[in-house]
XYZ file of C-alpha atoms in Angstrom:
531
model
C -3.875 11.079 -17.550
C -5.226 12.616 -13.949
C -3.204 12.140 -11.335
C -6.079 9.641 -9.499
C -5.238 7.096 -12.024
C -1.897 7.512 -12.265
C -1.525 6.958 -8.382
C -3.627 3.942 -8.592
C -0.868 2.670 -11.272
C 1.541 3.206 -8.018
C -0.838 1.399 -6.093
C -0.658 -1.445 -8.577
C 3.213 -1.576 -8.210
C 3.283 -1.438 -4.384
C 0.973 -4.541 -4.897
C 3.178 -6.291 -6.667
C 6.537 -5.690 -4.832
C 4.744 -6.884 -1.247
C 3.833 -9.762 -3.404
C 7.410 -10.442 -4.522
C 8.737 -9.435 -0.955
C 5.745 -11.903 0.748
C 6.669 -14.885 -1.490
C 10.271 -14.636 -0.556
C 9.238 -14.811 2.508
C 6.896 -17.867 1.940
C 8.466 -19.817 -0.601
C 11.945 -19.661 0.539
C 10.453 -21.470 3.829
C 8.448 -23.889 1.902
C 11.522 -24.876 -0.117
C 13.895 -24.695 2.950
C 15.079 -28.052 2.365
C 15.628 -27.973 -1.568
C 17.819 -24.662 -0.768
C 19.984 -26.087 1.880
C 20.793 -29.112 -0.076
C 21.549 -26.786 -3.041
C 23.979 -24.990 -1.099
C 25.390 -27.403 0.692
C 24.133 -25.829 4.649
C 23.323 -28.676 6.846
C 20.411 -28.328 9.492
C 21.578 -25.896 12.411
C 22.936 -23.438 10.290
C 19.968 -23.853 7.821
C 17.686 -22.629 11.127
C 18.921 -19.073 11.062
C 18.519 -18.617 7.174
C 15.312 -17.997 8.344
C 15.830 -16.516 11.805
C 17.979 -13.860 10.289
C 15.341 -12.853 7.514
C 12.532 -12.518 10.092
C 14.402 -10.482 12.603
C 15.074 -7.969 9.865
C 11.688 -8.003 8.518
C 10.281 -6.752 11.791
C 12.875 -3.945 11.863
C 11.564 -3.184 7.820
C 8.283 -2.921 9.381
C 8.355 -0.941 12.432
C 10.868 1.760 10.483
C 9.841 1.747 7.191
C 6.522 4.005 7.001
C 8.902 6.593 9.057
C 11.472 6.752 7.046
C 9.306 7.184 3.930
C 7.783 10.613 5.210
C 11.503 11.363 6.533
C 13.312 10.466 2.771
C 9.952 11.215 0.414
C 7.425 8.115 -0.165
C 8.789 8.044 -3.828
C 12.316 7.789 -3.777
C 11.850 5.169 -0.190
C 9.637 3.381 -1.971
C 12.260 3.010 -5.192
C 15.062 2.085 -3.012
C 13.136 -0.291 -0.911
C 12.238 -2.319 -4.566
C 15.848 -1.783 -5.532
C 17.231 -3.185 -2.637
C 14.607 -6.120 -2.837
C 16.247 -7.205 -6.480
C 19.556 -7.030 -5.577
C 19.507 -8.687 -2.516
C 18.168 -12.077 -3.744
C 19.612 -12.791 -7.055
C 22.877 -13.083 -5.691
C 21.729 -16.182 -2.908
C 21.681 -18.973 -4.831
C 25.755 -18.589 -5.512
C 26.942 -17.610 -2.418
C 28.325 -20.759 -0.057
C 30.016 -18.546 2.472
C 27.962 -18.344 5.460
C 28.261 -14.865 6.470
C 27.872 -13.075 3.825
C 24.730 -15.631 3.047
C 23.133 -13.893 6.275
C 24.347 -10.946 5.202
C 22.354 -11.049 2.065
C 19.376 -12.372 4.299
C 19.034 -9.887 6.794
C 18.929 -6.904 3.509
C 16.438 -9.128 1.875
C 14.627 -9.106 5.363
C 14.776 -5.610 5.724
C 13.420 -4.775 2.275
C 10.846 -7.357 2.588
C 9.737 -6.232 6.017
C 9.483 -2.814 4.207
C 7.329 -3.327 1.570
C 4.136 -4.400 3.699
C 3.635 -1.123 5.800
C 4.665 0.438 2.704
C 1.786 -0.778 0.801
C -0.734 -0.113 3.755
C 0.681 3.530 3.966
C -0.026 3.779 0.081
C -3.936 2.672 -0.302
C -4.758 4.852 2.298
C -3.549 7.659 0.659
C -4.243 7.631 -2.850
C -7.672 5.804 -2.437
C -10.718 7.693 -1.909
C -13.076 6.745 0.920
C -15.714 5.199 -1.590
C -12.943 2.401 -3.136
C -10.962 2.628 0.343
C -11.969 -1.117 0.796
C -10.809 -2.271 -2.356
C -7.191 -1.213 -1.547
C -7.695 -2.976 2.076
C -8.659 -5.969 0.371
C -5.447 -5.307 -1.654
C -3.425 -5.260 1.329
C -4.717 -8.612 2.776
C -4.037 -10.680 0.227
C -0.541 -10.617 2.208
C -1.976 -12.052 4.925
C -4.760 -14.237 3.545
C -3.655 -15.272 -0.242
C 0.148 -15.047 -0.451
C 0.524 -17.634 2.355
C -1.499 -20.001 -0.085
C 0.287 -18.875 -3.129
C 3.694 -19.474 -1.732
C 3.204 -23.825 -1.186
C 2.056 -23.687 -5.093
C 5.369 -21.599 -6.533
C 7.761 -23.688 -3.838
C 6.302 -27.170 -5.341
C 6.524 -25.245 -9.241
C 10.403 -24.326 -8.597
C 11.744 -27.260 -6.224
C 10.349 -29.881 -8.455
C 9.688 -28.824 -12.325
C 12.167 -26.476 -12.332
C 15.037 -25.497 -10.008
C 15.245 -24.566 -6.744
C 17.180 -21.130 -7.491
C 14.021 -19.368 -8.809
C 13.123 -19.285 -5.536
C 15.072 -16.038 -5.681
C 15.144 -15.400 -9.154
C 11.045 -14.583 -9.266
C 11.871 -11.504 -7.681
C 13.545 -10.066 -11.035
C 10.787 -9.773 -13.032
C 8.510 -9.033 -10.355
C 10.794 -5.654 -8.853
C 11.475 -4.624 -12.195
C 7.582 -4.372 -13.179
C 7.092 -2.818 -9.581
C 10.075 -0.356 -10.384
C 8.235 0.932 -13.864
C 4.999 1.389 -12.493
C 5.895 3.275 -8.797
C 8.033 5.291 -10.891
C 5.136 6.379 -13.467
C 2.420 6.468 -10.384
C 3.952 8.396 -7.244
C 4.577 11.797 -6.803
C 7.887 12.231 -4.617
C 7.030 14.298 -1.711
C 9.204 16.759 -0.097
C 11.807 14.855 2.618
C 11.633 16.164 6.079
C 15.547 15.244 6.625
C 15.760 17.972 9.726
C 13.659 14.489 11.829
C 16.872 12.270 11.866
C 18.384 15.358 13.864
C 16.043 14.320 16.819
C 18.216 12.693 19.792
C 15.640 10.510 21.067
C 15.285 9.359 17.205
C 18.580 7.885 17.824
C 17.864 6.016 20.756
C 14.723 4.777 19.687
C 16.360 3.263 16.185
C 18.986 1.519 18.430
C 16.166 0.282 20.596
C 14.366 -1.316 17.898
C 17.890 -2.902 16.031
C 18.483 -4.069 19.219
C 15.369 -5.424 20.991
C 12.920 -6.739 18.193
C 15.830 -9.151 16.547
C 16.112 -10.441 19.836
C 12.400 -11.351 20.372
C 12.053 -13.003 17.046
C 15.639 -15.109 17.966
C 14.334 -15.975 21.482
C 10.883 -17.391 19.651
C 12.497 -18.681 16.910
C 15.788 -20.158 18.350
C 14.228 -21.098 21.895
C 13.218 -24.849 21.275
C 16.352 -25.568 19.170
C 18.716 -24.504 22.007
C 16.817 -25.386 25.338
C 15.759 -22.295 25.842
C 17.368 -20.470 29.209
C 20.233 -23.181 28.956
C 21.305 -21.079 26.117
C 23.542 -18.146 26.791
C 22.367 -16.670 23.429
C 18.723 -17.338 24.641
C 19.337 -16.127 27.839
C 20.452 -12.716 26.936
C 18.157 -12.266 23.823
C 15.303 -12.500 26.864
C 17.125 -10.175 28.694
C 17.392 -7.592 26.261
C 14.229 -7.915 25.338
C 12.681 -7.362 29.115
C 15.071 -4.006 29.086
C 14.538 -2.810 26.265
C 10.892 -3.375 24.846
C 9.934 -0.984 28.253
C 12.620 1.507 27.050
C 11.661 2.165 23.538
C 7.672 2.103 24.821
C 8.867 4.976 27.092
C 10.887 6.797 24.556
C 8.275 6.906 22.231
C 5.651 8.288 24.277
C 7.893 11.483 24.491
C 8.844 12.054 21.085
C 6.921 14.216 18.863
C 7.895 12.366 15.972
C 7.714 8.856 17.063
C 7.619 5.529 15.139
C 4.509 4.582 16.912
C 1.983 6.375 18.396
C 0.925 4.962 21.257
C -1.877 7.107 22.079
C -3.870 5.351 19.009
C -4.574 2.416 21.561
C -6.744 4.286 23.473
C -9.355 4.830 20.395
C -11.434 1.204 20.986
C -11.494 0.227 17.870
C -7.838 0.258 16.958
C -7.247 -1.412 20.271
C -9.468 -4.099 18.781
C -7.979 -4.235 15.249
C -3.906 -4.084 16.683
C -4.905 -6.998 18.915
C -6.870 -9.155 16.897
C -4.811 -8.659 13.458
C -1.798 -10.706 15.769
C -4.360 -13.173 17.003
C -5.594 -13.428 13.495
C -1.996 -13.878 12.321
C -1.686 -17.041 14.991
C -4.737 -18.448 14.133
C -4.107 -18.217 9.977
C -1.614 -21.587 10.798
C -4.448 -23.924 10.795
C -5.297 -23.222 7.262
C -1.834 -22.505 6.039
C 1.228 -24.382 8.259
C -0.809 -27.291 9.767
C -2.391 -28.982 7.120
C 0.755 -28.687 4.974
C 2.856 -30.012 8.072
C 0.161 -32.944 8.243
C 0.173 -33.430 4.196
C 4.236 -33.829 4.520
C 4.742 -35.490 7.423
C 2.145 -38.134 7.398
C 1.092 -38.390 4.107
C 4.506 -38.024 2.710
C 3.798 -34.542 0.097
C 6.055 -32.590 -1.933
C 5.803 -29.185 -2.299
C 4.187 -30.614 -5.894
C 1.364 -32.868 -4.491
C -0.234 -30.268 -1.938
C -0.167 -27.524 -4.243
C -3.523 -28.055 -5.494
C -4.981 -27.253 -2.007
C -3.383 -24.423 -1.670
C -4.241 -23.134 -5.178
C -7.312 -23.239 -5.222
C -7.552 -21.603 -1.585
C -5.248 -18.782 -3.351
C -7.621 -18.431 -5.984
C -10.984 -18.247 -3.668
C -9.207 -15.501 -1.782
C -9.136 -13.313 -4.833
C -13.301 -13.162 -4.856
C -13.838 -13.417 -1.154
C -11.920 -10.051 -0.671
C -13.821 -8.105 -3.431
C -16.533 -9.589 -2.039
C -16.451 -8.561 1.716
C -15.149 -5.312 0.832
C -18.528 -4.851 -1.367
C -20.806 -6.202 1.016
C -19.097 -4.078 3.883
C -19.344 -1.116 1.801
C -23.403 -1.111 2.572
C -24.314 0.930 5.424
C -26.574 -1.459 7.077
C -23.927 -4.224 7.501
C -22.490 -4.543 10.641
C -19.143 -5.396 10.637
C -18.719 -6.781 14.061
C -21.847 -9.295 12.820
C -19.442 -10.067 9.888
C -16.216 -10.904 11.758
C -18.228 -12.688 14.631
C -20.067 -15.196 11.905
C -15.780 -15.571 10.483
C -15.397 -16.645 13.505
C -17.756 -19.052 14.139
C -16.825 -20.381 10.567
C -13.560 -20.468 11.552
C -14.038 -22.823 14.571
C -16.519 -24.780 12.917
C -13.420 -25.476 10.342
C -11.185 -26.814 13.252
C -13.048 -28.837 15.106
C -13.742 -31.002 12.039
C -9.534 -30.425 11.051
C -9.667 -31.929 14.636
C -11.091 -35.592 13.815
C -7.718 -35.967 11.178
C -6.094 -38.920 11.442
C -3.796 -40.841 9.540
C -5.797 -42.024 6.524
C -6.816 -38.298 5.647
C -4.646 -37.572 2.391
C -5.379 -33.707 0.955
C -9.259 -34.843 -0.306
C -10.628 -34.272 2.991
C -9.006 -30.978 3.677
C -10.267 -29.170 0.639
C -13.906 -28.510 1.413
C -12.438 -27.039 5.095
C -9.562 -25.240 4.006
C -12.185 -23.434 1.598
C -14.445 -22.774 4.859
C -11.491 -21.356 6.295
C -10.563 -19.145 3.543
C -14.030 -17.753 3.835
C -13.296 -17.238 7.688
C -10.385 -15.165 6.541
C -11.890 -12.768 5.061
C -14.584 -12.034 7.061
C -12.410 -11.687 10.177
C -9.307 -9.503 8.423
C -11.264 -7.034 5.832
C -13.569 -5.549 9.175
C -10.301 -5.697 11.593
C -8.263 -3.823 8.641
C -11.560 -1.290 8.194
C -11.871 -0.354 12.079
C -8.194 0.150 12.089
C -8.045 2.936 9.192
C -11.137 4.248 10.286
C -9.896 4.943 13.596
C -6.951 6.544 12.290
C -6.806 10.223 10.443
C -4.677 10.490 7.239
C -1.582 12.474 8.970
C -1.689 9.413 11.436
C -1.092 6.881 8.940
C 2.699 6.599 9.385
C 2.463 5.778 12.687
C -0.935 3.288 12.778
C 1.145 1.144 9.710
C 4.054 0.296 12.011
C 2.314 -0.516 14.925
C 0.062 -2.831 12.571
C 2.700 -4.477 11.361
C 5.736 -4.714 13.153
C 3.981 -7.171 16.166
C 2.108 -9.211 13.179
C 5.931 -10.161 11.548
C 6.744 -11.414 15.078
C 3.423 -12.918 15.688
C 4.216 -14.855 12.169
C 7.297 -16.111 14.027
C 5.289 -16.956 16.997
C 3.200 -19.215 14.963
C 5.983 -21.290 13.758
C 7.434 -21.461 17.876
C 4.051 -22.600 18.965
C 4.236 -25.188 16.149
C 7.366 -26.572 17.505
C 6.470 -26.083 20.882
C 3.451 -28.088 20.005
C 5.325 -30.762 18.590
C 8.283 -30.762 21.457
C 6.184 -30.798 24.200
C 2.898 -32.885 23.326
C 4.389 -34.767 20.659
C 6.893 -36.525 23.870
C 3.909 -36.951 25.871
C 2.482 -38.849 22.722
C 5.393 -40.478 22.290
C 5.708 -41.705 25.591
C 2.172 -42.906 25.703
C 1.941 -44.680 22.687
C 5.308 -46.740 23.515
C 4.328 -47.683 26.628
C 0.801 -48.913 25.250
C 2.904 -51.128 22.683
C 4.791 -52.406 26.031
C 1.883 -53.236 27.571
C 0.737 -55.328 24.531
C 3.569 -56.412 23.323
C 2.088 -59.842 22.729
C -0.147 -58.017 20.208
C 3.011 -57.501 18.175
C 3.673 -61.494 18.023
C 1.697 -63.573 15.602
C 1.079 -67.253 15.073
C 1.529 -69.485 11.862
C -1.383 -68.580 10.730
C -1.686 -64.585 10.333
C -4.301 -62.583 8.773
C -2.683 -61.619 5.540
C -4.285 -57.999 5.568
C -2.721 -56.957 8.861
C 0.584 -59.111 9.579
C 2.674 -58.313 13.075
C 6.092 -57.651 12.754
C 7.819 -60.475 14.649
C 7.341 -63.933 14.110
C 5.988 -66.569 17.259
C 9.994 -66.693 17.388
C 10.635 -62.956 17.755
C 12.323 -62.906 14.625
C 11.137 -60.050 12.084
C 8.485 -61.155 9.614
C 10.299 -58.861 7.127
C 13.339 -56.871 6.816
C 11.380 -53.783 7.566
C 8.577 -54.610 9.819
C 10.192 -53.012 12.941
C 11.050 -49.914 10.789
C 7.240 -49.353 9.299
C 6.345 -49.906 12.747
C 8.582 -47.160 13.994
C 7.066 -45.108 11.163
C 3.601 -45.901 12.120
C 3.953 -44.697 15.469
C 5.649 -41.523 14.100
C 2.435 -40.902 12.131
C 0.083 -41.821 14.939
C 2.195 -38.782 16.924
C 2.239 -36.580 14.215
C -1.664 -37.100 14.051
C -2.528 -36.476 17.834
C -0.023 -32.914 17.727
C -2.234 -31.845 14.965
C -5.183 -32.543 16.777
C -3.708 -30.553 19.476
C -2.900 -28.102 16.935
C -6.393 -27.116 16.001
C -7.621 -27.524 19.715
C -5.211 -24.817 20.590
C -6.354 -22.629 17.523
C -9.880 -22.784 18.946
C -9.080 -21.658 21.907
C -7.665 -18.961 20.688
C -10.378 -18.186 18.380
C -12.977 -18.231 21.291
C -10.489 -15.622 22.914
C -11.000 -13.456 20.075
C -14.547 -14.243 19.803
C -15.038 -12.839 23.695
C -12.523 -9.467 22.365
C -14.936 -9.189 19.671
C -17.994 -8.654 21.626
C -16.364 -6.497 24.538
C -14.029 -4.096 22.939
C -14.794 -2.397 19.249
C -18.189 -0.156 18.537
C -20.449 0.029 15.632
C -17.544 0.862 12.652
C -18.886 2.314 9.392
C -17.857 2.404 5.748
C -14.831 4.465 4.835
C -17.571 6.405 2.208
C -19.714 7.546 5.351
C -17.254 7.576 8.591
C -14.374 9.435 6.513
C -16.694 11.332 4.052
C -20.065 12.738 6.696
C -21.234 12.197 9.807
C -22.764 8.630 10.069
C -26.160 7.939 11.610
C -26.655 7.037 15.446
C -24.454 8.074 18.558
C -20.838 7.504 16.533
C -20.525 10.898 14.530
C -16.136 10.795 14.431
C -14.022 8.359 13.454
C -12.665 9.248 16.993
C -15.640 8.436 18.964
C -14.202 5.093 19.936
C -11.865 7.350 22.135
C -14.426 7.489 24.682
């Protein structure tokens, strides 16, 4: 067997560990609830199984592709799976707090691993003319896993049991194991790196200061933000120390990110408007299963369908934008801008939900949306590796991915923000409307069977739990105007990528001409966007 195709059976195993390290991720949030109850956690402590797992991941990220040319890819890359295994088959028996975190924050870190890991992978075994193909591979984490994850949370929480919300991860890192070990070559480590001082200071910086952003977004709400001594020193570490590991960088020779790729345009373009892609990727993912739950009263079970078949789609739109972006005629700016417009088409119908919508009227959109996703992500993930030469991929995989795992924990903040702050206003509005008619909530002797009010002409309630369904009415009519927010707020957003679109990136190529010859016109190096 050649070497080619015995990386590409690496390739396949990197695939499937981000997969098991992605639904982890995904599922375990899904099934929150089921979990807790399992193990007996009520709510605030239940918060930071989460928060713990996500400010690890981001460490994973922004280390990991560093520490595989430091240690060898192939023995990193074993470890990482390893440590991905044995960190989640213990969860489900462990009732002790700490050590429950403690378990989280490994699984975090090998999770938060995997993803860079799998970027840093298909760009090196994969020749220019199938270079797409393994991009398409890599955003399936962002596009289908998301998807994936509501179907397996609604298979273990309610046909099977809750505690294979871990246990998928055995089969799945023991099949990655097999074929890494059969596929990579182990490369020489470059141990003398840890020596560097600054190397020091920088890994501190990063320990230190990401954790605290993703526990400032993801805490924030729950705790009142700044009347929070944990909140208000998580935002002052961050303000100290995201400027002092910027700085440090820039002088090492060695660093974990290269901050000099940001002045190439088209990596500017793809670093920014992966995160903003990462934000906008809730309207088709978080809010319609928030919606589904909370107003139309899903399980895990009942909206999986949606998401399954969006899953599914995702597996032929990727093949199929990386094929059509493999021609040389096809601009790919022309291919994320009509994503876009897709995209926003998709929300501002999303936008007319209200509280008879059950998941019927969301397929058709979510399947527009899907679409969107592809278009917008494959040419964003193709300027970035373009942009980039091979010795540079270390360093352009953690600065891809380290900001998107705490723009995924951004989404979820400016969900709840969402909800804290315009759901009130709601709130308030819709009481006072129901004080201002208040008569309307009377009726005579002679009602209109298909709509009955809750009181009696005595003020007594017509049933024992009229005032409670209309307390739960009103609840849905709030729930309804924060996801019309929602998708607002995702359009606005989309627009601001739409404008990034057409200022910042230049005419990007296929891997097969801009990494193999010269392409046509005035861009003749992948580094022309330097200019």
């Amino acid at each position: 067997m050649s070497p080619q195709t015995r990386s590409l059976f690496g390739l396949a195993g990197i695939i499937i560990l981000a997969m098991s390290a992605s639904l982890n991720e995904q599922v375990s949030s899904q099934g929150l609830g089921n979990i807790l109850g399992g193990l007996g956690i009520s709510h605030d402590p239940g918060t930071w199984f989460t928060t713990v797992y996500s400010a690890a991941e981001v460490v994973g990220m922004a280390m990991a592709p560093w520490l595989s040319v430091t240690f060898g890819m192939k023995r990193f890359v074993l470890i990482v799976a390893l440590l991905t295994v044995l960190s989640s088959f213990p969860i489900p028996f462990i009732h002790n707090l700490t050590l429950l975190y403690g378990m989280r924050i490994l699984q975090g870190v090998s999770g938060g691993c995997t993803i860079p890991l799998l970027m840093s992978i298909a760009l090196k075994v994969l020749a220019p003319p199938i270079r797409l193909y393994g991009l398409a591979a890599y955003a399936l984490t962002a596009t289908c896993f998301p998807y994936l994850s509501t179907s397996l949370a609604g298979l273990w929480t309610d046909l099977v049991s809750w505690r294979f919300i871990f246990f998928q991860s055995i089969p799945l890192g023991a099949m990655a194991m097999a074929l890494l070990n059969f596929g990579l070559t182990d490369t020489e480590p470059k141990l003398e790196r840890l020596k560097e001082r600054s190397f020091h200071l920088s890994t501190v910086l990063i320990i230190i200061t990401m954790p605290a952003i993703v526990v400032l977004l993801a805490q924030g709400d729950r705790l009142d933000w700044f009347n929070s001594p944990l909140i208000s020193v998580c935002a002052l570490v961050a303000v100290v120390g995201l400027p002092l590991f910027v700085m440090n960088e820039i002088k090492r020779k060695e660093p974990f990110f290269r901050f000099s790729l940001l002045k190439r345009r088209n990596f500017l373009y793809s670093i920014v408007a992966l995160q903003i892609f990462v934000m906008l990727s809730i309207s088709s993912s978080a809010i319609p299963s928030q919606f589904l739950t909370a107003v139309a009263g899903y399980r895990p079970e009942q909206t999986y369908l949606v998401t399954a078949i969006i899953a599914c789609l995702q597996l032929v739109f990727l093949p199929l934008m990386a094929i059509i972006l493999n021609y040389e005629w096809v601009d790919s700016r022309i291919v994320s801008f009509l994503g876009l417009v897709c995209l926003i088409s998709a929300c501002c119908a999303n936008s007319f939900v209200s509280a008879e919508w059950n998941r019927n009227q969301f397929y058709f959109w979510q399947a527009v949306q899907g679409l969107a996703g592809a278009m917008i992500v494959m040419p964003i993930l193709m300027g970035a590796t373009n942009a980039v030469m091979p010795q540079e991929g270390p360093y352009a995989a953690g600065m891809v991915n380290a900001p998107r795992a705490i723009m995924q924990v951004a989404g979820t903040w400016l969900v709840q923000l969402a909800f804290h702050w315009r759901g009130s206003l709601h709130s308030s509005r819709l009481t006072d409307w129901l004080g201002l008619h208040r008569y309307s909530l009377f009726q005579g002797n002679n009602p209109a069977w298909q709509h009955p009010a809750p009181l009696t002409p005595t003020g007594q309630t017509r049933t024992a739990g009229a005032v409670a369904a209309l307390a739960k009415q009103l609840h849905h009519q709030v729930t309804v105007l924060v996801i019309e927010d929602l998708f607002m707020i995702i359009i606005m957003l989309a627009a601001f990528l739409l404008l990034w679109l057409l200022i910042v990136p230049v005419r990007a190529y296929p891997p097969r001409i801009a990494l193999a010859s010269p392409p046509p016109g005035p861009v003749t190096t992948p580094n022309t966007s330097d200019k």
